[in-house]
Coordinates of C-alpha atoms in Angstrom, one line a residue:
Chain L
E376 CA 0.0 0.0 0.0
A377 CA 1.4 3.3 -1.0
G378 CA 1.8 5.9 1.7
V379 CA 0.9 9.6 1.8
V380 CA 2.7 11.4 -1.0
Q381 CA 3.7 15.1 -0.8
S382 CA 5.4 17.4 -3.2
P383 CA 7.6 19.2 -3.4
R384 CA 9.9 18.0 -0.6
Y385 CA 11.7 21.2 -0.4
K386 CA 10.9 24.8 -1.4
I387 CA 12.8 28.0 -1.1
I388 CA 11.1 31.3 -2.0
E389 CA 11.5 34.9 -1.3
K390 CA 9.0 36.7 1.0
K391 CA 5.8 37.9 -0.7
Q392 CA 5.9 35.1 -3.3
P393 CA 3.2 32.5 -3.5
V394 CA 3.8 28.8 -2.9
A395 CA 1.7 25.7 -3.1
F396 CA 2.0 22.2 -1.6
W397 CA 0.3 19.1 -2.9
C398 CA -0.8 16.0 -1.0
N399 CA -2.1 12.6 -2.2
P400 CA -3.5 10.6 0.7
I401 CA -3.7 6.8 1.1
S402 CA -6.3 5.3 -1.2
G403 CA -9.6 5.0 0.6
H404 CA -8.8 7.5 3.4
N405 CA -11.5 10.0 3.5
T406 CA -10.0 12.2 6.2
L407 CA -7.1 14.5 5.3
Y408 CA -5.1 16.8 7.5
W409 CA -2.6 19.6 6.9
Y410 CA -0.2 20.4 9.8
R411 CA 2.5 22.9 10.2
Q412 CA 5.6 22.0 12.2
N413 CA 8.0 24.7 13.3
L414 CA 11.6 23.9 14.2
G415 CA 11.8 22.1 17.5
Q416 CA 8.0 21.9 17.9
G417 CA 5.3 19.4 17.4
P418 CA 2.9 19.6 14.5
E419 CA 0.0 21.9 14.8
L420 CA -3.2 21.4 12.8
L421 CA -4.1 23.9 10.1
I422 CA -7.1 22.2 8.5
R423 CA -9.0 18.9 8.4
Y424 CA -11.1 17.6 5.6
E425 CA -13.8 15.0 5.6
N426 CA -14.0 14.0 1.9
E427 CA -14.1 17.4 0.1
E428 CA -15.5 19.3 3.1
A429 CA -13.3 21.4 5.4
V430 CA -14.7 20.5 8.8
D431 CA -12.1 22.3 10.9
D432 CA -10.1 25.2 9.6
S433 CA -10.1 27.3 12.8
Q434 CA -6.3 27.4 12.9
L435 CA -5.8 28.3 9.3
P436 CA -4.6 31.9 8.8
K437 CA -7.2 32.7 6.2
D438 CA -5.8 36.1 5.2
R439 CA -2.9 34.3 3.4
F440 CA -3.5 30.6 3.5
S441 CA -6.0 28.6 1.5
A442 CA -6.7 25.0 0.9
E443 CA -8.8 22.8 -1.4
R444 CA -9.6 19.2 -1.8
L445 CA -11.4 18.8 -5.0
K446 CA -13.2 15.4 -5.5
G447 CA -12.2 14.4 -2.0
V448 CA -8.9 12.9 -2.9
D449 CA -5.8 15.1 -3.5
S450 CA -5.4 18.4 -1.7
T451 CA -3.5 21.6 -2.2
L452 CA -2.4 24.1 0.4
K453 CA -1.4 27.6 -0.8
I454 CA 0.2 30.5 0.9
Q455 CA 0.0 33.9 -0.8
P456 CA 1.9 36.0 0.0
A457 CA 4.5 34.1 2.0
E458 CA 6.1 35.7 5.1
L459 CA 9.4 34.9 6.8
G460 CA 7.5 33.3 9.7
D461 CA 5.9 30.8 7.4
S462 CA 9.2 28.9 7.2
A463 CA 8.3 25.4 8.6
V464 CA 7.6 21.9 7.5
Y465 CA 4.1 21.3 6.2
L466 CA 2.8 17.8 6.8
C467 CA -0.1 16.1 5.3
A468 CA -1.8 13.1 7.0
S469 CA -4.7 10.8 6.1
Q470 CA -7.0 8.6 8.1
R471 CA -10.0 6.3 7.5
V472 CA -13.1 8.2 8.4
F473 CA -14.8 7.7 11.8
S474 CA -12.3 5.2 13.0
T475 CA -9.9 4.9 15.9
D476 CA -7.2 4.2 13.4
T477 CA -4.0 6.2 13.4
Q478 CA -3.2 9.1 11.1
Y479 CA -0.6 8.3 8.5
F480 CA 1.8 11.1 7.7
G481 CA 3.6 12.0 4.6
P482 CA 7.3 13.1 4.5
G483 CA 6.4 16.8 4.5
T484 CA 7.4 19.8 2.5
R485 CA 10.2 21.9 4.1
L486 CA 9.5 25.6 3.2
T487 CA 12.2 28.3 3.6
V488 CA 11.1 31.9 3.1
L489 CA 14.0 34.3 2.6
Chain Q
K631 CA -6.8 24.2 25.2
Q632 CA -5.0 20.9 25.7
E633 CA -1.3 21.4 26.5
V634 CA 1.1 18.5 26.0
T635 CA 4.6 18.6 27.5
Q636 CA 7.5 16.2 26.9
I637 CA 10.5 16.0 29.2
P638 CA 13.4 15.8 28.5
A639 CA 13.8 17.7 25.3
A640 CA 16.9 15.7 24.4
L641 CA 18.4 12.5 25.8
S642 CA 21.7 10.7 25.0
V643 CA 22.2 7.1 26.2
P644 CA 24.7 4.4 25.5
E645 CA 23.6 1.4 23.4
G646 CA 21.9 -1.3 25.3
E647 CA 20.5 0.9 28.0
N648 CA 16.8 0.9 28.9
L649 CA 15.2 4.3 28.9
V650 CA 11.9 6.1 29.6
L651 CA 10.4 9.1 27.8
N652 CA 7.8 11.2 29.5
C653 CA 4.6 12.9 28.3
S654 CA 2.1 15.0 30.3
F655 CA -1.2 16.5 29.3
T656 CA -3.5 19.0 31.0
D657 CA -6.9 17.8 30.0
S658 CA -7.6 14.2 31.2
A659 CA -10.7 13.8 28.9
I660 CA -8.7 12.2 26.2
Y661 CA -10.0 9.6 23.7
N662 CA -6.6 8.1 23.1
L663 CA -2.9 8.8 23.2
Q664 CA -0.3 8.0 20.6
W665 CA 3.5 7.9 20.5
F666 CA 5.1 8.7 17.2
R667 CA 8.7 8.6 15.9
Q668 CA 10.1 11.2 13.5
D669 CA 13.4 10.7 11.7
P670 CA 15.2 13.8 10.3
G671 CA 13.6 15.0 7.1
K672 CA 10.8 12.5 7.3
G673 CA 7.2 12.4 8.4
L674 CA 5.8 10.8 11.6
T675 CA 5.5 7.1 12.1
S676 CA 3.0 5.8 14.7
L677 CA 4.6 3.5 17.2
L678 CA 1.8 2.8 19.8
L679 CA -1.8 3.9 20.3
I680 CA -3.4 3.6 23.7
Q681 CA -7.2 4.0 24.0
S682 CA -8.5 5.8 27.1
S683 CA -9.7 2.6 28.6
Q684 CA -6.3 0.9 28.3
R685 CA -3.4 1.2 30.7
E686 CA -0.6 0.1 28.4
Q687 CA 0.4 -1.1 24.9
T688 CA 3.5 -3.1 23.9
S689 CA 5.2 -3.6 20.6
G690 CA 8.5 -5.4 20.6
R691 CA 11.0 -3.5 22.7
L692 CA 8.5 -0.6 23.2
N693 CA 6.0 -0.3 26.0
A694 CA 3.7 2.7 26.5
S695 CA 1.7 3.3 29.6
L696 CA -1.2 5.7 30.2
D697 CA -2.4 7.2 33.5
K698 CA -5.3 9.5 32.7
S699 CA -6.0 10.6 36.2
S700 CA -2.5 12.1 36.6
G701 CA -2.3 13.2 32.9
R702 CA 0.8 11.2 32.2
S703 CA 2.2 8.7 29.7
T704 CA 5.6 7.0 29.4
L705 CA 7.3 5.3 26.6
Y706 CA 9.7 2.6 27.7
I707 CA 12.4 1.5 25.3
A708 CA 14.3 -1.7 26.3
A709 CA 17.8 -2.5 25.2
S710 CA 18.2 0.7 23.1
Q711 CA 20.0 0.5 19.7
P712 CA 21.6 3.2 17.5
G713 CA 18.7 2.8 15.1
D714 CA 16.3 4.1 17.8
S715 CA 17.9 7.5 17.5
A716 CA 15.1 9.8 16.4
T717 CA 12.6 12.4 17.8
Y718 CA 9.7 10.9 19.8
L719 CA 6.4 12.7 19.9
C720 CA 3.3 12.0 22.0
A721 CA -0.1 13.2 20.9
V722 CA -3.5 13.1 22.5
R723 CA -6.9 13.0 20.9
L724 CA -9.8 14.5 22.8
Y725 CA -13.4 13.4 23.1
G726 CA -16.0 15.4 21.2
G727 CA -16.0 14.0 17.7
A728 CA -13.0 15.7 16.4
N729 CA -10.0 13.7 15.2
N730 CA -7.6 16.4 16.0
L731 CA -4.3 15.5 17.6
F732 CA -2.5 17.7 20.1
F733 CA 1.2 17.1 19.9
G734 CA 4.0 17.6 22.4
T735 CA 7.3 19.2 21.4
G736 CA 9.1 15.9 21.3
T737 CA 12.2 14.3 22.9
R738 CA 15.2 13.9 20.7
L739 CA 16.9 10.6 21.5
T740 CA 20.5 9.8 20.6
V741 CA 21.7 6.2 21.2
I742 CA 25.5 6.1 21.2
P743 CA 27.1 3.0 19.8

């Protein structure tokens, strides 16, 4: 079974530029999460999807961040414009819906904003 | 808001030693608690998941315990190996329908050959 796929793995941009991250969850997993992990910290939830619906986006900075999950499979997280403080690792995770199963994490995208 | 704390932040031990990692949480109304491992440049891998009704879970050389009343969990690693070197994170899931996990800051473990 293929794991959660994320791309790109690394991204370096200048501040005020836009950036997008892509995630492909494990097949059959209806729940998808985006987390941000700052250096030396644990991941913090940005947004959670159940199929194509964003059911929890309370931690998403909506002035510059947006996300979508068309057709309830792949998801894209966008930042526009990026700020220096956005430098972090962005992790995607998926899970079978309404289960006590664990979340399965992708390798993450390391973003550096200069 | 649930606060999850892990102590120590970093730990170095010689190979073969048994060790304990600690995790504490402020809200005891948890649904379950998980221990994850994170290797540099990689995502998180689930090691053990303890439901709120359980006291411990074991997998190989790993044993995780849960004491909800005191808001604590420990991860015991027996006979440590250099391959165990990684950052270990605990995370709690609360009751209420949400699947959201609250993570600790992690303990960076180095096992010295």
